[in-house]
PDB file of C-alpha atoms and ligand atoms in Angstrom:
ATOM      1  CA  MET K  20     -36.570  11.295  20.592  1.00  0.00           C
ATOM      2  CA  LYS K  21     -36.665   7.444  18.581  1.00  0.00           C
ATOM      3  CA  ILE K  22     -33.048   5.656  18.172  1.00  0.00           C
ATOM      4  CA  ILE K  23     -33.840   3.773  14.957  1.00  0.00           C
ATOM      5  CA  ARG K  24     -31.165   0.801  14.434  1.00  0.00           C
ATOM      6  CA  SER K  25     -33.134  -0.991  11.725  1.00  0.00           C
ATOM      7  CA  PRO K  26     -33.450   0.526   8.258  1.00  0.00           C
ATOM      8  CA  ALA K  27     -37.144  -1.002   7.703  1.00  0.00           C
ATOM      9  CA  ALA K  28     -38.390   0.481  10.949  1.00  0.00           C
ATOM     10  CA  MET K  29     -36.366   4.233   9.310  1.00  0.00           C
ATOM     11  CA  THR K  30     -38.334   3.493   6.384  1.00  0.00           C
ATOM     12  CA  GLY K  31     -41.558   2.526   7.777  1.00  0.00           C
ATOM     13  CA  TRP K  32     -42.221   5.712  10.448  1.00  0.00           C
ATOM     14  CA  SER K  33     -40.754   7.821   6.893  1.00  0.00           C
ATOM     15  CA  GLU K  34     -43.429   6.295   5.192  1.00  0.00           C
ATOM     16  CA  ARG K  35     -46.370   7.256   7.543  1.00  0.00           C
ATOM     17  CA  LEU K  36     -45.711  10.662   7.839  1.00  0.00           C
ATOM     18  CA  ARG K  37     -45.314  11.423   4.582  1.00  0.00           C
ATOM     19  CA  ARG K  38     -49.097   9.445   4.094  1.00  0.00           C
ATOM     20  CA  GLU K  39     -50.448  12.627   7.109  1.00  0.00           C
ATOM     21  CA  GLY K  40     -47.798  14.939   4.273  1.00  0.00           C
ATOM     22  CA  VAL K  41     -45.501  15.858   6.736  1.00  0.00           C
ATOM     23  CA  THR K  42     -41.764  17.133   4.572  1.00  0.00           C
ATOM     24  CA  ILE K  43     -39.226  15.556   6.445  1.00  0.00           C
ATOM     25  CA  GLY K  44     -35.576  16.568   6.751  1.00  0.00           C
ATOM     26  CA  PHE K  45     -32.812  14.511   6.610  1.00  0.00           C
ATOM     27  CA  VAL K  46     -28.589  15.259   7.951  1.00  0.00           C
ATOM     28  CA  PRO K  47     -26.826  12.590   7.036  1.00  0.00           C
ATOM     29  CA  THR K  48     -23.503  12.499   9.145  1.00  0.00           C
ATOM     30  CA  MET K  49     -20.651  10.082  10.404  1.00  0.00           C
ATOM     31  CA  GLY K  50     -20.842  11.056  13.926  1.00  0.00           C
ATOM     32  CA  ALA K  51     -18.503  13.039  16.256  1.00  0.00           C
ATOM     33  CA  LEU K  52     -21.321  16.270  16.016  1.00  0.00           C
ATOM     34  CA  HIS K  53     -19.261  19.664  15.967  1.00  0.00           C
ATOM     35  CA  GLU K  54     -21.471  22.842  15.640  1.00  0.00           C
ATOM     36  CA  GLY K  55     -21.176  22.433  11.855  1.00  0.00           C
ATOM     37  CA  HIS K  56     -22.946  19.671  12.261  1.00  0.00           C
ATOM     38  CA  ARG K  57     -25.608  21.281  14.448  1.00  0.00           C
ATOM     39  CA  SER K  58     -26.087  24.725  12.035  1.00  0.00           C
ATOM     40  CA  LEU K  59     -26.859  21.959   9.712  1.00  0.00           C
ATOM     41  CA  ILE K  60     -29.157  20.372  12.192  1.00  0.00           C
ATOM     42  CA  ARG K  61     -31.211  23.493  12.932  1.00  0.00           C
ATOM     43  CA  GLU K  62     -32.019  24.972   9.714  1.00  0.00           C
ATOM     44  CA  ALA K  63     -33.258  21.919   9.083  1.00  0.00           C
ATOM     45  CA  ARG K  64     -35.223  21.907  12.162  1.00  0.00           C
ATOM     46  CA  LEU K  65     -36.309  25.493  10.787  1.00  0.00           C
ATOM     47  CA  GLN K  66     -37.484  24.112   6.829  1.00  0.00           C
ATOM     48  CA  CYS K  67     -39.111  20.520   7.900  1.00  0.00           C
ATOM     49  CA  ASP K  68     -41.725  19.584  10.085  1.00  0.00           C
ATOM     50  CA  ALA K  69     -39.658  15.908  11.228  1.00  0.00           C
ATOM     51  CA  LEU K  70     -36.122  15.787  11.871  1.00  0.00           C
ATOM     52  CA  VAL K  71     -34.180  12.632  10.902  1.00  0.00           C
ATOM     53  CA  VAL K  72     -30.100  12.543  11.925  1.00  0.00           C
ATOM     54  CA  SER K  73     -28.022   9.831  11.052  1.00  0.00           C
ATOM     55  CA  ILE K  74     -25.087   8.552  12.756  1.00  0.00           C
ATOM     56  CA  PHE K  75     -23.285   5.640  10.461  1.00  0.00           C
ATOM     57  CA  VAL K  76     -19.710   5.500  10.122  1.00  0.00           C
ATOM     58  CA  ASN K  77     -19.425   4.614   6.525  1.00  0.00           C
ATOM     59  CA  PRO K  78     -16.425   1.940   5.902  1.00  0.00           C
ATOM     60  CA  THR K  79     -17.058   1.834   2.167  1.00  0.00           C
ATOM     61  CA  GLN K  80     -15.637   5.674   2.263  1.00  0.00           C
ATOM     62  CA  PHE K  81     -12.577   4.652   3.907  1.00  0.00           C
ATOM     63  CA  GLY K  82      -9.135   3.610   2.634  1.00  0.00           C
ATOM     64  CA  PRO K  83      -7.328   0.840   3.117  1.00  0.00           C
ATOM     65  CA  ARG K  84      -4.151   2.974   5.118  1.00  0.00           C
ATOM     66  CA  GLU K  85      -7.088   5.870   6.483  1.00  0.00           C
ATOM     67  CA  ASP K  86      -8.622   6.207  10.093  1.00  0.00           C
ATOM     68  CA  LEU K  87     -12.119   3.687   9.998  1.00  0.00           C
ATOM     69  CA  THR K  88     -10.800   1.832  13.448  1.00  0.00           C
ATOM     70  CA  LYS K  89      -9.875   4.816  15.238  1.00  0.00           C
ATOM     71  CA  TYR K  90     -12.700   7.474  14.004  1.00  0.00           C
ATOM     72  CA  PRO K  91     -14.335   9.186  17.033  1.00  0.00           C
ATOM     73  CA  ARG K  92     -17.647   7.687  17.923  1.00  0.00           C
ATOM     74  CA  PRO K  93     -18.681   9.480  20.892  1.00  0.00           C
ATOM     75  CA  ILE K  94     -22.592   8.473  20.520  1.00  0.00           C
ATOM     76  CA  SER K  95     -24.174   9.466  23.861  1.00  0.00           C
ATOM     77  CA  HIS K  96     -22.725  12.956  23.120  1.00  0.00           C
ATOM     78  CA  ASP K  97     -23.663  12.816  19.674  1.00  0.00           C
ATOM     79  CA  ARG K  98     -27.370  12.121  21.269  1.00  0.00           C
ATOM     80  CA  ALA K  99     -27.555  14.518  23.280  1.00  0.00           C
ATOM     81  CA  ILE K 100     -27.088  17.225  20.680  1.00  0.00           C
ATOM     82  CA  CYS K 101     -29.825  15.738  18.827  1.00  0.00           C
ATOM     83  CA  ARG K 102     -31.770  16.046  21.767  1.00  0.00           C
ATOM     84  CA  GLN K 103     -31.056  19.861  22.616  1.00  0.00           C
ATOM     85  CA  GLU K 104     -31.770  20.840  18.476  1.00  0.00           C
ATOM     86  CA  GLY K 105     -35.466  18.511  18.639  1.00  0.00           C
ATOM     87  CA  VAL K 106     -33.950  15.875  16.210  1.00  0.00           C
ATOM     88  CA  ASP K 107     -37.271  13.444  15.998  1.00  0.00           C
ATOM     89  CA  VAL K 108     -34.985  10.234  15.323  1.00  0.00           C
ATOM     90  CA  CYS K 109     -31.441   9.562  15.420  1.00  0.00           C
ATOM     91  CA  PHE K 110     -30.673   6.863  12.367  1.00  0.00           C
ATOM     92  CA  GLU K 111     -28.215   4.659  13.319  1.00  0.00           C
ATOM     93  CA  PRO K 112     -28.132   1.598  11.477  1.00  0.00           C
ATOM     94  CA  THR K 113     -25.073  -0.829  11.771  1.00  0.00           C
ATOM     95  CA  VAL K 114     -22.267  -2.406   9.743  1.00  0.00           C
ATOM     96  CA  GLU K 115     -24.568  -5.553   9.014  1.00  0.00           C
ATOM     97  CA  THR K 116     -27.384  -4.341   8.399  1.00  0.00           C
ATOM     98  CA  MET K 117     -26.415  -1.920   5.811  1.00  0.00           C
ATOM     99  CA  TYR K 118     -23.951  -4.016   4.052  1.00  0.00           C
ATOM    100  CA  PRO K 119     -25.529  -7.426   4.670  1.00  0.00           C
ATOM    101  CA  THR K 120     -23.509 -10.483   3.370  1.00  0.00           C
ATOM    102  CA  GLY K 121     -24.406 -10.356  -0.909  1.00  0.00           C
ATOM    103  CA  PHE K 122     -24.713  -7.188  -0.900  1.00  0.00           C
ATOM    104  CA  GLN K 123     -23.510  -6.333  -4.531  1.00  0.00           C
ATOM    105  CA  THR K 124     -24.205  -2.543  -5.778  1.00  0.00           C
ATOM    106  CA  THR K 125     -22.295  -0.003  -6.363  1.00  0.00           C
ATOM    107  CA  VAL K 126     -22.540   4.023  -7.649  1.00  0.00           C
ATOM    108  CA  THR K 127     -20.431   4.760  -9.699  1.00  0.00           C
ATOM    109  CA  VAL K 128     -19.469   7.966  -9.147  1.00  0.00           C
ATOM    110  CA  PRO K 129     -19.825  11.308 -12.108  1.00  0.00           C
ATOM    111  CA  ALA K 130     -16.526  13.422 -13.116  1.00  0.00           C
ATOM    112  CA  VAL K 131     -17.243  15.642 -10.522  1.00  0.00           C
ATOM    113  CA  ALA K 132     -15.717  13.162  -8.435  1.00  0.00           C
ATOM    114  CA  ARG K 133     -12.616  12.783 -10.726  1.00  0.00           C
ATOM    115  CA  ARG K 134      -9.971  14.739  -9.225  1.00  0.00           C
ATOM    116  CA  TRP K 135      -8.986  16.061  -5.849  1.00  0.00           C
ATOM    117  CA  GLU K 136     -10.407  14.255  -3.510  1.00  0.00           C
ATOM    118  CA  GLY K 137     -11.390  11.742  -6.005  1.00  0.00           C
ATOM    119  CA  GLU K 138      -7.873  11.605  -6.622  1.00  0.00           C
ATOM    120  CA  ALA K 139      -5.917  10.873  -3.018  1.00  0.00           C
ATOM    121  CA  ARG K 140      -8.898   8.915  -1.855  1.00  0.00           C
ATOM    122  CA  PRO K 141      -9.420   6.519  -5.042  1.00  0.00           C
ATOM    123  CA  HIS K 142     -12.867   4.536  -3.488  1.00  0.00           C
ATOM    124  CA  HIS K 143     -14.087   7.180  -1.052  1.00  0.00           C
ATOM    125  CA  PHE K 144     -16.763   8.672  -3.546  1.00  0.00           C
ATOM    126  CA  ALA K 145     -18.028   5.441  -5.065  1.00  0.00           C
ATOM    127  CA  GLY K 146     -18.539   4.246  -1.236  1.00  0.00           C
ATOM    128  CA  VAL K 147     -19.844   7.884  -0.241  1.00  0.00           C
ATOM    129  CA  ALA K 148     -22.690   7.718  -3.738  1.00  0.00           C
ATOM    130  CA  THR K 149     -23.249   4.644  -2.270  1.00  0.00           C
ATOM    131  CA  VAL K 150     -23.979   5.472   1.055  1.00  0.00           C
ATOM    132  CA  VAL K 151     -26.037   8.024   0.672  1.00  0.00           C
ATOM    133  CA  THR K 152     -28.404   6.473  -1.706  1.00  0.00           C
ATOM    134  CA  LYS K 153     -29.077   4.040   0.499  1.00  0.00           C
ATOM    135  CA  LEU K 154     -29.979   5.945   3.422  1.00  0.00           C
ATOM    136  CA  PHE K 155     -31.933   8.151   0.905  1.00  0.00           C
ATOM    137  CA  GLY K 156     -33.789   5.041   0.006  1.00  0.00           C
ATOM    138  CA  MET K 157     -34.226   4.660   4.014  1.00  0.00           C
ATOM    139  CA  VAL K 158     -34.993   7.550   5.385  1.00  0.00           C
ATOM    140  CA  ARG K 159     -37.472   8.958   2.358  1.00  0.00           C
ATOM    141  CA  PRO K 160     -36.864  12.005   3.109  1.00  0.00           C
ATOM    142  CA  HIS K 161     -37.814  15.577   0.907  1.00  0.00           C
ATOM    143  CA  ARG K 162     -34.929  17.742   1.760  1.00  0.00           C
ATOM    144  CA  ALA K 163     -31.911  16.494   2.475  1.00  0.00           C
ATOM    145  CA  LEU K 164     -29.060  18.909   3.818  1.00  0.00           C
ATOM    146  CA  PHE K 165     -24.734  19.198   3.669  1.00  0.00           C
ATOM    147  CA  GLY K 166     -21.865  21.457   4.657  1.00  0.00           C
ATOM    148  CA  GLN K 167     -19.494  23.467   2.355  1.00  0.00           C
ATOM    149  CA  LYS K 168     -16.904  22.401   4.311  1.00  0.00           C
ATOM    150  CA  ASP K 169     -17.326  19.202   2.098  1.00  0.00           C
ATOM    151  CA  PHE K 170     -16.936  21.207  -1.174  1.00  0.00           C
ATOM    152  CA  GLN K 171     -16.776  18.157  -3.719  1.00  0.00           C
ATOM    153  CA  GLN K 172     -18.969  15.580  -2.051  1.00  0.00           C
ATOM    154  CA  SER K 173     -22.209  18.363  -1.718  1.00  0.00           C
ATOM    155  CA  VAL K 174     -21.718  18.721  -6.088  1.00  0.00           C
ATOM    156  CA  LEU K 175     -21.254  14.787  -5.886  1.00  0.00           C
ATOM    157  CA  VAL K 176     -24.549  14.550  -4.079  1.00  0.00           C
ATOM    158  CA  GLN K 177     -26.300  16.966  -6.151  1.00  0.00           C
ATOM    159  CA  GLN K 178     -25.430  15.014  -9.133  1.00  0.00           C
ATOM    160  CA  LEU K 179     -26.468  11.940  -7.724  1.00  0.00           C
ATOM    161  CA  VAL K 180     -29.920  13.106  -7.479  1.00  0.00           C
ATOM    162  CA  LYS K 181     -30.140  15.280 -10.240  1.00  0.00           C
ATOM    163  CA  ASP K 182     -28.676  12.086 -12.336  1.00  0.00           C
ATOM    164  CA  LEU K 183     -30.366   9.360 -10.351  1.00  0.00           C
ATOM    165  CA  ASN K 184     -33.766  11.160  -9.850  1.00  0.00           C
ATOM    166  CA  LEU K 185     -33.918  10.317  -6.525  1.00  0.00           C
ATOM    167  CA  GLY K 186     -36.469  12.797  -5.478  1.00  0.00           C
ATOM    168  CA  VAL K 187     -34.523  14.603  -2.581  1.00  0.00           C
ATOM    169  CA  ASP K 188     -33.862  18.867  -2.674  1.00  0.00           C
ATOM    170  CA  ILE K 189     -30.667  18.784  -1.740  1.00  0.00           C
ATOM    171  CA  ALA K 190     -29.108  22.569   0.709  1.00  0.00           C
ATOM    172  CA  VAL K 191     -25.681  22.824   0.918  1.00  0.00           C
ATOM    173  CA  ARG K 192     -24.873  25.601   4.222  1.00  0.00           C
ATOM    174  CA  PRO K 193     -21.930  26.993   5.063  1.00  0.00           C
ATOM    175  CA  THR K 194     -18.701  25.965   6.167  1.00  0.00           C
ATOM    176  CA  VAL K 195     -19.014  26.619  10.010  1.00  0.00           C
ATOM    177  CA  ARG K 196     -15.340  28.215  11.419  1.00  0.00           C
ATOM    178  CA  GLU K 197     -13.897  28.047  14.501  1.00  0.00           C
ATOM    179  CA  GLN K 198     -12.395  31.817  15.913  1.00  0.00           C
ATOM    180  CA  ASP K 199      -9.023  31.740  13.784  1.00  0.00           C
ATOM    181  CA  GLY K 200     -11.032  30.350  11.157  1.00  0.00           C
ATOM    182  CA  LEU K 201     -10.138  26.689  10.688  1.00  0.00           C
ATOM    183  CA  ALA K 202     -13.089  24.984   8.915  1.00  0.00           C
ATOM    184  CA  MET K 203     -14.496  22.519  11.789  1.00  0.00           C
ATOM    185  CA  SER K 204     -13.782  18.877  11.377  1.00  0.00           C
ATOM    186  CA  SER K 205     -14.684  15.852  13.179  1.00  0.00           C
ATOM    187  CA  ARG K 206     -11.116  15.048  12.169  1.00  0.00           C
ATOM    188  CA  ASN K 207      -9.587  17.990  13.791  1.00  0.00           C
ATOM    189  CA  VAL K 208      -9.712  16.358  17.447  1.00  0.00           C
ATOM    190  CA  TYR K 209      -6.543  13.894  15.895  1.00  0.00           C
ATOM    191  CA  LEU K 210      -4.957  17.328  15.787  1.00  0.00           C
ATOM    192  CA  SER K 211      -2.356  18.048  18.669  1.00  0.00           C
ATOM    193  CA  GLN K 212      -1.619  21.213  20.549  1.00  0.00           C
ATOM    194  CA  ASP K 213       0.652  22.939  18.644  1.00  0.00           C
ATOM    195  CA  GLU K 214      -0.689  20.974  14.866  1.00  0.00           C
ATOM    196  CA  ARG K 215      -4.214  23.180  15.559  1.00  0.00           C
ATOM    197  CA  GLY K 216      -2.100  26.591  15.842  1.00  0.00           C
ATOM    198  CA  ARG K 217      -0.384  25.870  12.876  1.00  0.00           C
ATOM    199  CA  ALA K 218      -3.671  23.941  10.824  1.00  0.00           C
ATOM    200  CA  VAL K 219      -5.380  27.533   9.681  1.00  0.00           C
ATOM    201  CA  VAL K 220      -2.638  28.515   7.244  1.00  0.00           C
ATOM    202  CA  LEU K 221      -4.970  26.453   5.126  1.00  0.00           C
ATOM    203  CA  TYR K 222      -7.878  29.212   4.924  1.00  0.00           C
ATOM    204  CA  LYS K 223      -5.416  31.627   5.337  1.00  0.00           C
ATOM    205  CA  GLY K 224      -3.825  30.215   1.911  1.00  0.00           C
ATOM    206  CA  LEU K 225      -7.916  30.431   0.929  1.00  0.00           C
ATOM    207  CA  GLN K 226      -8.251  33.588   2.030  1.00  0.00           C
ATOM    208  CA  ALA K 227      -5.205  35.169   0.311  1.00  0.00           C
ATOM    209  CA  GLY K 228      -6.023  33.529  -3.731  1.00  0.00           C
ATOM    210  CA  ALA K 229      -9.552  35.052  -2.771  1.00  0.00           C
ATOM    211  CA  LYS K 230      -8.245  38.805  -2.187  1.00  0.00           C
ATOM    212  CA  VAL K 231      -5.690  38.495  -5.096  1.00  0.00           C
ATOM    213  CA  ILE K 232      -9.229  37.706  -6.384  1.00  0.00           C
ATOM    214  CA  ARG K 233     -11.128  40.592  -5.395  1.00  0.00           C
ATOM    215  CA  THR K 234      -8.155  43.041  -6.712  1.00  0.00           C
ATOM    216  CA  GLY K 235      -8.963  41.645 -10.040  1.00  0.00           C
ATOM    217  CA  GLU K 236      -6.335  39.185 -11.073  1.00  0.00           C
ATOM    218  CA  THR K 237      -7.417  36.528 -13.167  1.00  0.00           C
ATOM    219  CA  ASP K 238      -4.252  34.398 -13.984  1.00  0.00           C
ATOM    220  CA  ALA K 239      -5.320  31.150 -11.988  1.00  0.00           C
ATOM    221  CA  ARG K 240      -1.701  30.507 -11.762  1.00  0.00           C
ATOM    222  CA  ILE K 241      -0.818  34.098 -10.098  1.00  0.00           C
ATOM    223  CA  ILE K 242      -3.698  33.027  -7.743  1.00  0.00           C
ATOM    224  CA  GLN K 243      -2.566  29.352  -7.188  1.00  0.00           C
ATOM    225  CA  SER K 244       0.650  30.847  -6.136  1.00  0.00           C
ATOM    226  CA  ALA K 245      -0.341  33.164  -4.189  1.00  0.00           C
ATOM    227  CA  MET K 246      -2.530  30.427  -1.819  1.00  0.00           C
ATOM    228  CA  ALA K 247       1.128  28.933  -1.874  1.00  0.00           C
ATOM    229  CA  GLN K 248       3.296  31.598  -0.572  1.00  0.00           C
ATOM    230  CA  VAL K 249       0.905  31.712   2.542  1.00  0.00           C
ATOM    231  CA  ILE K 250       0.852  27.539   3.515  1.00  0.00           C
ATOM    232  CA  LEU K 251       4.600  27.594   2.777  1.00  0.00           C
ATOM    233  CA  GLN K 252       4.945  29.850   6.028  1.00  0.00           C
ATOM    234  CA  GLU K 253       4.469  27.030   7.680  1.00  0.00           C
ATOM    235  CA  SER K 254       7.317  25.068   6.797  1.00  0.00           C
ATOM    236  CA  THR K 255       6.243  21.693   8.186  1.00  0.00           C
ATOM    237  CA  ILE K 256       2.740  21.779   6.450  1.00  0.00           C
ATOM    238  CA  THR K 257       2.676  19.832   3.176  1.00  0.00           C
ATOM    239  CA  THR K 258       0.232  20.848  -0.005  1.00  0.00           C
ATOM    240  CA  ASP K 259      -1.668  17.865  -1.882  1.00  0.00           C
ATOM    241  CA  TYR K 260      -3.319  20.302  -3.446  1.00  0.00           C
ATOM    242  CA  LEU K 261      -4.697  24.398  -4.481  1.00  0.00           C
ATOM    243  CA  ALA K 262      -6.540  24.151  -7.028  1.00  0.00           C
ATOM    244  CA  VAL K 263      -8.709  27.453  -8.682  1.00  0.00           C
ATOM    245  CA  CYS K 264     -11.688  25.477  -9.974  1.00  0.00           C
ATOM    246  CA  ASP K 265     -15.670  26.014 -12.017  1.00  0.00           C
ATOM    247  CA  PRO K 266     -17.646  25.678  -8.688  1.00  0.00           C
ATOM    248  CA  ARG K 267     -19.643  22.978 -10.840  1.00  0.00           C
ATOM    249  CA  THR K 268     -17.817  21.321 -12.707  1.00  0.00           C
ATOM    250  CA  LEU K 269     -15.066  21.100 -10.566  1.00  0.00           C
ATOM    251  CA  GLU K 270     -12.768  21.713 -13.584  1.00  0.00           C
ATOM    252  CA  PRO K 271      -9.327  23.828 -13.131  1.00  0.00           C
ATOM    253  CA  VAL K 272     -10.087  27.236 -15.047  1.00  0.00           C
ATOM    254  CA  SER K 273      -7.327  28.995 -16.418  1.00  0.00           C
ATOM    255  CA  SER K 274      -8.305  32.225 -16.086  1.00  0.00           C
ATOM    256  CA  VAL K 275     -11.334  33.548 -13.700  1.00  0.00           C
ATOM    257  CA  THR K 276     -13.856  34.514 -15.645  1.00  0.00           C
ATOM    258  CA  SER K 277     -16.742  34.101 -13.208  1.00  0.00           C
ATOM    259  CA  ARG K 278     -17.734  33.089  -9.492  1.00  0.00           C
ATOM    260  CA  VAL K 279     -14.926  30.001  -8.950  1.00  0.00           C
ATOM    261  CA  VAL K 280     -13.977  27.615  -5.829  1.00  0.00           C
ATOM    262  CA  LEU K 281     -10.517  27.536  -4.735  1.00  0.00           C
ATOM    263  CA  LEU K 282     -10.097  24.092  -2.836  1.00  0.00           C
ATOM    264  CA  GLY K 283      -7.351  23.481  -0.895  1.00  0.00           C
ATOM    265  CA  ALA K 284      -6.273  19.488   1.032  1.00  0.00           C
ATOM    266  CA  VAL K 285      -3.302  19.384   2.849  1.00  0.00           C
ATOM    267  CA  ARG K 286      -1.163  17.134   5.646  1.00  0.00           C
ATOM    268  CA  VAL K 287      -0.163  19.043   9.219  1.00  0.00           C
ATOM    269  CA  GLY K 288       1.556  15.941  10.864  1.00  0.00           C
ATOM    270  CA  SER K 289      -0.956  12.754   9.704  1.00  0.00           C
ATOM    271  CA  VAL K 290      -3.953  14.186   9.185  1.00  0.00           C
ATOM    272  CA  ARG K 291      -5.308  15.359   6.003  1.00  0.00           C
ATOM    273  CA  LEU K 292      -7.569  18.835   6.221  1.00  0.00           C
ATOM    274  CA  ILE K 293      -9.116  20.234   3.217  1.00  0.00           C
ATOM    275  CA  ASP K 294     -11.751  23.228   3.833  1.00  0.00           C
ATOM    276  CA  ASN K 295     -12.326  25.668   0.455  1.00  0.00           C
ATOM    277  CA  LEU K 296     -13.787  29.086  -0.303  1.00  0.00           C
ATOM    278  CA  LEU K 297     -16.582  29.977  -3.407  1.00  0.00           C
ATOM    279  CA  VAL K 298     -15.407  33.826  -4.895  1.00  0.00           C
ATOM    280  CA  ASN K 299     -16.834  35.802  -6.800  1.00  0.00           C
ATOM    281  CA  THR K 300     -15.343  37.852  -9.212  1.00  0.00           C
ATOM    282  CA  PRO K 301     -15.170  42.035  -8.509  1.00  0.00           C
ATOM    283  CA  ARG K 302     -17.510  43.952 -10.597  1.00  0.00           C
ATOM    284  CA  ARG K 303     -15.802  46.214 -12.658  1.00  0.00           C
ATOM    285  CA  ALA K 304     -17.085  49.643 -13.565  1.00  0.00           C
ATOM    286  CA  SER K 305     -18.605  50.057 -17.913  1.00  0.00           C
TER     287      SER K 305
HETATM  288  O1  LIG W 401     -20.008  14.188   5.325  1.00  0.00           O
HETATM  289  C1  LIG W 401     -20.260  12.807   5.945  1.00  0.00           C
HETATM  290  O2  LIG W 401     -19.944  12.873   6.816  1.00  0.00           O
HETATM  291  C2  LIG W 401     -20.200  12.135   5.336  1.00  0.00           C
HETATM  292  O3  LIG W 401     -19.455  11.406   3.878  1.00  0.00           O
HETATM  293  C3  LIG W 401     -21.881  11.179   4.863  1.00  0.00           C
HETATM  294  C4  LIG W 401     -22.618  12.080   4.021  1.00  0.00           C
HETATM  295  C5  LIG W 401     -22.593  11.460   6.159  1.00  0.00           C
HETATM  296  C6  LIG W 401     -22.186   9.597   4.106  1.00  0.00           C
HETATM  297  O4  LIG W 401     -20.999   8.939   4.518  1.00  0.00           O
END
């Protein structure tokens, strides 16, 4: 596996392969790789001839009171996973090469980024949209894979690629979960043992929402309250939002008439966790 740090060398490598007709798959990450990343990497490996994984903890998507400095950076462990999964290039640009002196341009985020994480983390999606655009420019992939765990991010990236004609095919893969259902996330390492035990309540809340939809409930307030009641059972966990949304626009719906996404964000101690479930409406007998 090659480790490339310079954006120009990265682009040179990709351009050579593209000229030979090789399809390039790309999994952008901030490192601290877990089984969720591994499943994206495996899928990309199957779908593409050559595979690039980027590891870059992007400072512009962190807020001033967020965890940039303490964000986990286990680079040897991350490279080992990439090697095990047959990654061709681990792209590890530095902050200085990504944002050199004089850097000015920011990608303005679309409406899908306004609510939910966009509201809770005001500059987050501008940082994501800008770095993803830059990484696509440097890696020049044919296809990039993202996890459904960051549902709003995946919708944003699809909109970005469409609006800016970036010519990258985007695939979104299902969330990988721990045995009890907790969504895998690099931030789970911040949870104490006790918090880890309680954190699964977010998934349980979303499941409760999905269950009432499957029984035929259409009123979003009732679905939301079913989710909230489960989360309230863990008195130490605070809810940021629980929402029933259109999965394309991420606008809340008042009544469930077709497929919806249930979005949730909670705080477990000082750790903020997000999760989501896509739910189809039950078929009605005619
Ligand atoms: O999902 C992530 O890890 C990051 O937001 C991404 C897409 C790598 C951009 O920094």
